[in-house]
Amino acid sequence: HESASRGNFMGMVAMAGGIYAVFCTPGVNLGALRFAAAFVPGAVVGLLAAFNVSMEEMPEMVAVCHSFVGLAAALVGAANYCGTDVLTLGKALETFVGISVGSVTFTGSLVAA
């Protein structure tokens, strides 16, 4: 239990450092607003989950969160395809791999949950 608490604290410190780095980047004006608009609801959901999920339920919660990572990868791949004027072989391969791996990750993690 102690090492898990220490790991959680180190993760929080690292995330705080990342957030600080984003806001200190030169030229972050509207980007900071978009970041905050995405971060604040995510932080609220994360805090609610952290206070309401027991340690026995943690593997299921990790699997559900991991499925969102896979969904995000698949959506980024789809956006990459839609936003490209010229589809080169490298771009097509990158898009295919992103969508494929993201979809498999999403599906597998939901099954695991």
Tab-separated table of N, CA and C in Angstrom:
chain	number	residue	atom	x	y	z
A	1	HIS	N	0.827	-1.194	0.000
A	1	HIS	CA	0.000	0.000	0.000
A	1	HIS	C	0.872	1.259	0.000
A	2	GLU	N	2.004	1.203	0.719
A	2	GLU	CA	2.866	2.380	0.787
A	2	GLU	C	3.493	2.703	-0.557
A	3	SER	N	3.924	1.658	-1.285
A	3	SER	CA	4.553	1.928	-2.584
A	3	SER	C	3.521	2.442	-3.587
A	4	ALA	N	2.278	1.995	-3.491
A	4	ALA	CA	1.233	2.502	-4.382
A	4	ALA	C	0.940	3.969	-4.087
A	5	SER	N	0.892	4.324	-2.822
A	5	SER	CA	0.664	5.724	-2.454
A	5	SER	C	1.811	6.602	-2.916
A	6	ARG	N	3.030	6.102	-2.767
A	6	ARG	CA	4.201	6.858	-3.204
A	6	ARG	C	4.193	7.007	-4.730
A	7	GLY	N	3.819	5.941	-5.428
A	7	GLY	CA	3.725	6.004	-6.888
A	7	GLY	C	2.659	6.978	-7.347
A	8	ASN	N	1.531	6.993	-6.674
A	8	ASN	CA	0.476	7.950	-7.011
A	8	ASN	C	0.954	9.380	-6.787
A	9	PHE	N	1.650	9.611	-5.690
A	9	PHE	CA	2.157	10.952	-5.416
A	9	PHE	C	3.164	11.376	-6.478
A	10	MET	N	4.054	10.467	-6.860
A	10	MET	CA	5.033	10.804	-7.892
A	10	MET	C	4.346	11.081	-9.228
A	11	GLY	N	3.290	10.345	-9.531
A	11	GLY	CA	2.529	10.610	-10.747
A	11	GLY	C	1.863	11.972	-10.720
A	12	MET	N	1.336	12.357	-9.556
A	12	MET	CA	0.714	13.679	-9.433
A	12	MET	C	1.740	14.791	-9.602
A	13	VAL	N	2.928	14.607	-9.037
A	13	VAL	CA	3.981	15.610	-9.175
A	13	VAL	C	4.397	15.725	-10.641
A	14	ALA	N	4.526	14.593	-11.310
A	14	ALA	CA	4.907	14.616	-12.728
A	14	ALA	C	3.843	15.302	-13.588
A	15	MET	N	2.583	15.021	-13.318
A	15	MET	CA	1.505	15.670	-14.075
A	15	MET	C	1.486	17.165	-13.805
A	16	ALA	N	1.704	17.556	-12.559
A	16	ALA	CA	1.751	18.987	-12.242
A	16	ALA	C	2.898	19.657	-12.982
A	17	GLY	N	4.028	18.980	-13.077
A	17	GLY	CA	5.157	19.521	-13.840
A	17	GLY	C	4.835	19.647	-15.317
A	18	GLY	N	4.130	18.675	-15.867
A	18	GLY	CA	3.721	18.750	-17.268
A	18	GLY	C	2.754	19.892	-17.523
A	19	ILE	N	1.809	20.069	-16.624
A	19	ILE	CA	0.843	21.163	-16.764
A	19	ILE	C	1.555	22.503	-16.671
A	20	TYR	N	2.479	22.614	-15.724
A	20	TYR	CA	3.264	23.834	-15.577
A	20	TYR	C	4.050	24.119	-16.857
A	21	ALA	N	4.641	23.078	-17.446
A	21	ALA	CA	5.412	23.247	-18.682
A	21	ALA	C	4.525	23.723	-19.828
A	22	VAL	N	3.296	23.212	-19.895
A	22	VAL	CA	2.379	23.649	-20.956
A	22	VAL	C	2.064	25.131	-20.807
A	23	PHE	N	1.767	25.543	-19.604
A	23	PHE	CA	1.394	26.947	-19.404
A	23	PHE	C	2.577	27.898	-19.525
A	24	CYS	N	3.791	27.405	-19.344
A	24	CYS	CA	4.976	28.263	-19.460
A	24	CYS	C	5.548	28.288	-20.871
A	25	THR	N	4.977	27.544	-21.785
A	25	THR	CA	5.462	27.529	-23.158
A	25	THR	C	5.154	28.872	-23.817
A	26	PRO	N	6.137	29.470	-24.476
A	26	PRO	CA	5.873	30.757	-25.149
A	26	PRO	C	4.789	30.612	-26.221
A	27	GLY	N	3.927	31.583	-26.284
A	27	GLY	CA	2.883	31.594	-27.304
A	27	GLY	C	1.658	30.770	-26.967
A	28	VAL	N	1.509	30.340	-25.725
A	28	VAL	CA	0.347	29.548	-25.331
A	28	VAL	C	-0.725	30.517	-24.849
A	29	ASN	N	-1.571	30.945	-25.754
A	29	ASN	CA	-2.653	31.866	-25.393
A	29	ASN	C	-3.974	31.122	-25.432
A	30	LEU	N	-4.492	30.928	-26.630
A	30	LEU	CA	-5.752	30.207	-26.788
A	30	LEU	C	-5.567	28.731	-26.474
A	31	GLY	N	-4.355	28.215	-26.700
A	31	GLY	CA	-4.080	26.817	-26.388
A	31	GLY	C	-4.265	26.518	-24.913
A	32	ALA	N	-3.912	27.470	-24.055
A	32	ALA	CA	-4.078	27.274	-22.615
A	32	ALA	C	-5.561	27.201	-22.252
A	33	LEU	N	-6.363	27.978	-22.926
A	33	LEU	CA	-7.804	27.940	-22.671
A	33	LEU	C	-8.384	26.596	-23.095
A	34	ARG	N	-7.974	26.116	-24.266
A	34	ARG	CA	-8.449	24.803	-24.723
A	34	ARG	C	-7.959	23.708	-23.791
A	35	PHE	N	-6.705	23.829	-23.347
A	35	PHE	CA	-6.157	22.850	-22.409
A	35	PHE	C	-6.984	22.829	-21.122
A	36	ALA	N	-7.272	23.991	-20.584
A	36	ALA	CA	-8.055	24.067	-19.348
A	36	ALA	C	-9.469	23.527	-19.551
A	37	ALA	N	-10.047	23.807	-20.722
A	37	ALA	CA	-11.400	23.319	-21.009
A	37	ALA	C	-11.445	21.794	-21.064
A	38	ALA	N	-10.355	21.168	-21.445
A	38	ALA	CA	-10.307	19.706	-21.460
A	38	ALA	C	-9.831	19.148	-20.120
A	39	PHE	N	-8.922	19.863	-19.473
A	39	PHE	CA	-8.318	19.359	-18.244
A	39	PHE	C	-9.270	19.391	-17.057
A	40	VAL	N	-10.006	20.468	-16.895
A	40	VAL	CA	-10.845	20.627	-15.703
A	40	VAL	C	-11.922	19.532	-15.615
A	41	PRO	N	-12.699	19.270	-16.678
A	41	PRO	CA	-13.671	18.168	-16.569
A	41	PRO	C	-12.994	16.809	-16.349
A	42	GLY	N	-11.848	16.608	-16.992
A	42	GLY	CA	-11.125	15.351	-16.789
A	42	GLY	C	-10.634	15.199	-15.365
A	43	ALA	N	-10.175	16.290	-14.776
A	43	ALA	CA	-9.716	16.252	-13.387
A	43	ALA	C	-10.868	15.963	-12.438
A	44	VAL	N	-12.027	16.547	-12.705
A	44	VAL	CA	-13.195	16.303	-11.851
A	44	VAL	C	-13.597	14.828	-11.919
A	45	VAL	N	-13.660	14.288	-13.130
A	45	VAL	CA	-14.016	12.870	-13.283
A	45	VAL	C	-12.972	11.987	-12.606
A	46	GLY	N	-11.693	12.327	-12.783
A	46	GLY	CA	-10.631	11.551	-12.154
A	46	GLY	C	-10.690	11.576	-10.642
A	47	LEU	N	-10.952	12.745	-10.082
A	47	LEU	CA	-11.067	12.842	-8.625
A	47	LEU	C	-12.252	12.051	-8.100
A	48	LEU	N	-13.375	12.135	-8.793
A	48	LEU	CA	-14.546	11.357	-8.371
A	48	LEU	C	-14.254	9.866	-8.422
A	49	ALA	N	-13.598	9.433	-9.498
A	49	ALA	CA	-13.254	8.014	-9.610
A	49	ALA	C	-12.261	7.613	-8.523
A	50	ALA	N	-11.289	8.460	-8.248
A	50	ALA	CA	-10.271	8.134	-7.245
A	50	ALA	C	-10.877	7.978	-5.856
A	51	PHE	N	-11.869	8.775	-5.537
A	51	PHE	CA	-12.463	8.691	-4.207
A	51	PHE	C	-13.520	7.594	-4.098
A	52	ASN	N	-14.054	7.118	-5.227
A	52	ASN	CA	-15.152	6.162	-5.176
A	52	ASN	C	-14.779	4.748	-5.597
A	53	VAL	N	-13.584	4.545	-6.153
A	53	VAL	CA	-13.188	3.218	-6.621
A	53	VAL	C	-12.270	2.585	-5.580
A	54	SER	N	-12.628	1.384	-5.165
A	54	SER	CA	-11.787	0.689	-4.189
A	54	SER	C	-10.598	0.045	-4.896
A	55	MET	N	-9.614	-0.380	-4.141
A	55	MET	CA	-8.430	-1.001	-4.716
A	55	MET	C	-8.776	-2.307	-5.438
A	56	GLU	N	-9.803	-2.991	-4.993
A	56	GLU	CA	-10.211	-4.226	-5.656
A	56	GLU	C	-10.799	-3.957	-7.041
A	57	GLU	N	-11.364	-2.783	-7.230
A	57	GLU	CA	-11.960	-2.423	-8.523
A	57	GLU	C	-10.967	-1.735	-9.458
A	58	MET	N	-9.745	-1.520	-8.996
A	58	MET	CA	-8.760	-0.770	-9.764
A	58	MET	C	-8.418	-1.407	-11.117
A	59	PRO	N	-8.244	-2.735	-11.230
A	59	PRO	CA	-7.937	-3.292	-12.553
A	59	PRO	C	-9.015	-2.995	-13.599
A	60	GLU	N	-10.263	-3.049	-13.196
A	60	GLU	CA	-11.334	-2.731	-14.129
A	60	GLU	C	-11.293	-1.271	-14.542
A	61	MET	N	-11.003	-0.380	-13.584
A	61	MET	CA	-10.937	1.040	-13.905
A	61	MET	C	-9.764	1.330	-14.849
A	62	VAL	N	-8.644	0.678	-14.612
A	62	VAL	CA	-7.494	0.862	-15.497
A	62	VAL	C	-7.831	0.374	-16.905
A	63	ALA	N	-8.531	-0.747	-17.010
A	63	ALA	CA	-8.914	-1.267	-18.325
A	63	ALA	C	-9.852	-0.300	-19.046
A	64	VAL	N	-10.786	0.284	-18.331
A	64	VAL	CA	-11.703	1.248	-18.952
A	64	VAL	C	-10.934	2.488	-19.404
A	65	CYS	N	-10.046	2.991	-18.556
A	65	CYS	CA	-9.248	4.162	-18.933
A	65	CYS	C	-8.350	3.847	-20.120
A	66	HIS	N	-7.797	2.654	-20.143
A	66	HIS	CA	-6.942	2.241	-21.259
A	66	HIS	C	-7.748	2.154	-22.549
A	67	SER	N	-9.014	1.774	-22.445
A	67	SER	CA	-9.840	1.720	-23.654
A	67	SER	C	-10.028	3.115	-24.246
A	68	PHE	N	-10.086	4.137	-23.402
A	68	PHE	CA	-10.194	5.506	-23.917
A	68	PHE	C	-8.927	5.923	-24.657
A	69	VAL	N	-7.781	5.419	-24.205
A	69	VAL	CA	-6.529	5.695	-24.915
A	69	VAL	C	-6.577	5.085	-26.312
A	70	GLY	N	-7.072	3.858	-26.408
A	70	GLY	CA	-7.206	3.221	-27.709
A	70	GLY	C	-8.186	3.954	-28.609
A	71	LEU	N	-9.294	4.396	-28.038
A	71	LEU	CA	-10.266	5.158	-28.817
A	71	LEU	C	-9.661	6.461	-29.310
A	72	ALA	N	-8.889	7.125	-28.453
A	72	ALA	CA	-8.234	8.369	-28.860
A	72	ALA	C	-7.253	8.116	-30.002
A	73	ALA	N	-6.494	7.023	-29.932
A	73	ALA	CA	-5.549	6.692	-31.007
A	73	ALA	C	-6.279	6.447	-32.317
A	74	ALA	N	-7.390	5.734	-32.254
A	74	ALA	CA	-8.156	5.474	-33.475
A	74	ALA	C	-8.744	6.765	-34.042
A	75	LEU	N	-9.226	7.637	-33.186
A	75	LEU	CA	-9.791	8.899	-33.658
A	75	LEU	C	-8.726	9.822	-34.230
A	76	VAL	N	-7.536	9.817	-33.631
A	76	VAL	CA	-6.434	10.613	-34.180
A	76	VAL	C	-6.053	10.086	-35.554
A	77	GLY	N	-6.032	8.774	-35.716
A	77	GLY	CA	-5.749	8.190	-37.025
A	77	GLY	C	-6.796	8.576	-38.056
A	78	ALA	N	-8.064	8.554	-37.664
A	78	ALA	CA	-9.128	8.950	-38.582
A	78	ALA	C	-9.024	10.436	-38.928
A	79	ALA	N	-8.716	11.268	-37.953
A	79	ALA	CA	-8.556	12.696	-38.219
A	79	ALA	C	-7.350	12.940	-39.112
A	80	ASN	N	-6.307	12.165	-38.930
A	80	ASN	CA	-5.120	12.268	-39.767
A	80	ASN	C	-5.471	11.950	-41.221
A	81	TYR	N	-6.313	10.968	-41.413
A	81	TYR	CA	-6.739	10.600	-42.770
A	81	TYR	C	-7.610	11.701	-43.381
A	82	CYS	N	-8.546	12.215	-42.602
A	82	CYS	CA	-9.474	13.226	-43.121
A	82	CYS	C	-8.793	14.575	-43.360
A	83	GLY	N	-7.743	14.865	-42.629
A	83	GLY	CA	-7.102	16.162	-42.739
A	83	GLY	C	-5.967	16.217	-43.744
A	84	THR	N	-5.760	15.154	-44.475
A	84	THR	CA	-4.639	15.094	-45.408
A	84	THR	C	-5.126	15.327	-46.831
A	85	ASP	N	-4.497	16.293	-47.493
A	85	ASP	CA	-4.829	16.531	-48.898
A	85	ASP	C	-4.214	15.460	-49.783
A	86	VAL	N	-2.928	15.193	-49.565
A	86	VAL	CA	-2.216	14.205	-50.355
A	86	VAL	C	-1.894	13.027	-49.446
A	87	LEU	N	-2.353	11.857	-49.827
A	87	LEU	CA	-2.137	10.663	-49.017
A	87	LEU	C	-0.960	9.884	-49.588
A	88	THR	N	0.198	10.074	-48.974
A	88	THR	CA	1.386	9.341	-49.410
A	88	THR	C	1.376	7.954	-48.784
A	89	LEU	N	2.285	7.113	-49.244
A	89	LEU	CA	2.362	5.758	-48.706
A	89	LEU	C	2.678	5.784	-47.215
A	90	GLY	N	3.598	6.639	-46.796
A	90	GLY	CA	3.944	6.736	-45.380
A	90	GLY	C	2.774	7.207	-44.539
A	91	LYS	N	2.050	8.203	-45.029
A	91	LYS	CA	0.884	8.723	-44.301
A	91	LYS	C	-0.220	7.668	-44.237
A	92	ALA	N	-0.405	6.928	-45.336
A	92	ALA	CA	-1.420	5.868	-45.354
A	92	ALA	C	-1.063	4.763	-44.368
A	93	LEU	N	0.208	4.393	-44.307
A	93	LEU	CA	0.641	3.360	-43.380
A	93	LEU	C	0.477	3.821	-41.934
A	94	GLU	N	0.877	5.062	-41.665
A	94	GLU	CA	0.724	5.619	-40.322
A	94	GLU	C	-0.744	5.647	-39.904
A	95	THR	N	-1.605	6.059	-40.816
A	95	THR	CA	-3.037	6.122	-40.521
A	95	THR	C	-3.607	4.728	-40.275
A	96	PHE	N	-3.231	3.771	-41.114
A	96	PHE	CA	-3.726	2.395	-40.975
A	96	PHE	C	-3.298	1.795	-39.648
A	97	VAL	N	-2.023	1.953	-39.308
A	97	VAL	CA	-1.513	1.384	-38.057
A	97	VAL	C	-2.170	2.065	-36.853
A	98	GLY	N	-2.317	3.383	-36.895
A	98	GLY	CA	-2.945	4.098	-35.791
A	98	GLY	C	-4.380	3.670	-35.558
A	99	ILE	N	-5.133	3.581	-36.632
A	99	ILE	CA	-6.537	3.171	-36.496
A	99	ILE	C	-6.625	1.711	-36.059
A	100	SER	N	-5.787	0.851	-36.629
A	100	SER	CA	-5.837	-0.575	-36.296
A	100	SER	C	-5.454	-0.829	-34.839
A	101	VAL	N	-4.318	-0.305	-34.428
A	101	VAL	CA	-3.861	-0.530	-33.051
A	101	VAL	C	-4.825	0.120	-32.066
A	102	GLY	N	-5.292	1.321	-32.376
A	102	GLY	CA	-6.242	1.981	-31.489
A	102	GLY	C	-7.541	1.207	-31.355
A	103	SER	N	-8.037	0.677	-32.455
A	103	SER	CA	-9.289	-0.085	-32.411
A	103	SER	C	-9.137	-1.383	-31.635
A	104	VAL	N	-8.014	-2.076	-31.852
A	104	VAL	CA	-7.779	-3.322	-31.119
A	104	VAL	C	-7.601	-3.038	-29.627
A	105	THR	N	-6.891	-1.979	-29.296
A	105	THR	CA	-6.701	-1.600	-27.893
A	105	THR	C	-8.031	-1.250	-27.244
A	106	PHE	N	-8.835	-0.466	-27.953
A	106	PHE	CA	-10.146	-0.075	-27.427
A	106	PHE	C	-11.015	-1.306	-27.165
A	107	THR	N	-11.109	-2.168	-28.158
A	107	THR	CA	-11.957	-3.353	-28.021
A	107	THR	C	-11.436	-4.305	-26.948
A	108	GLY	N	-10.136	-4.576	-26.970
A	108	GLY	CA	-9.569	-5.489	-25.989
A	108	GLY	C	-9.700	-4.978	-24.563
A	109	SER	N	-9.520	-3.711	-24.376
A	109	SER	CA	-9.632	-3.154	-23.029
A	109	SER	C	-11.064	-3.167	-22.536
A	110	LEU	N	-12.011	-2.937	-23.425
A	110	LEU	CA	-13.410	-3.023	-22.996
A	110	LEU	C	-13.791	-4.457	-22.633
A	111	VAL	N	-13.273	-5.414	-23.398
A	111	VAL	CA	-13.538	-6.825	-23.067
A	111	VAL	C	-12.909	-7.174	-21.712
A	112	ALA	N	-11.697	-6.648	-21.464
A	112	ALA	CA	-11.014	-6.927	-20.200
A	112	ALA	C	-11.734	-6.302	-19.013
A	113	ALA	N	-12.389	-5.178	-19.254
A	113	ALA	CA	-13.079	-4.505	-18.159
A	113	ALA	C	-14.304	-5.287	-17.775
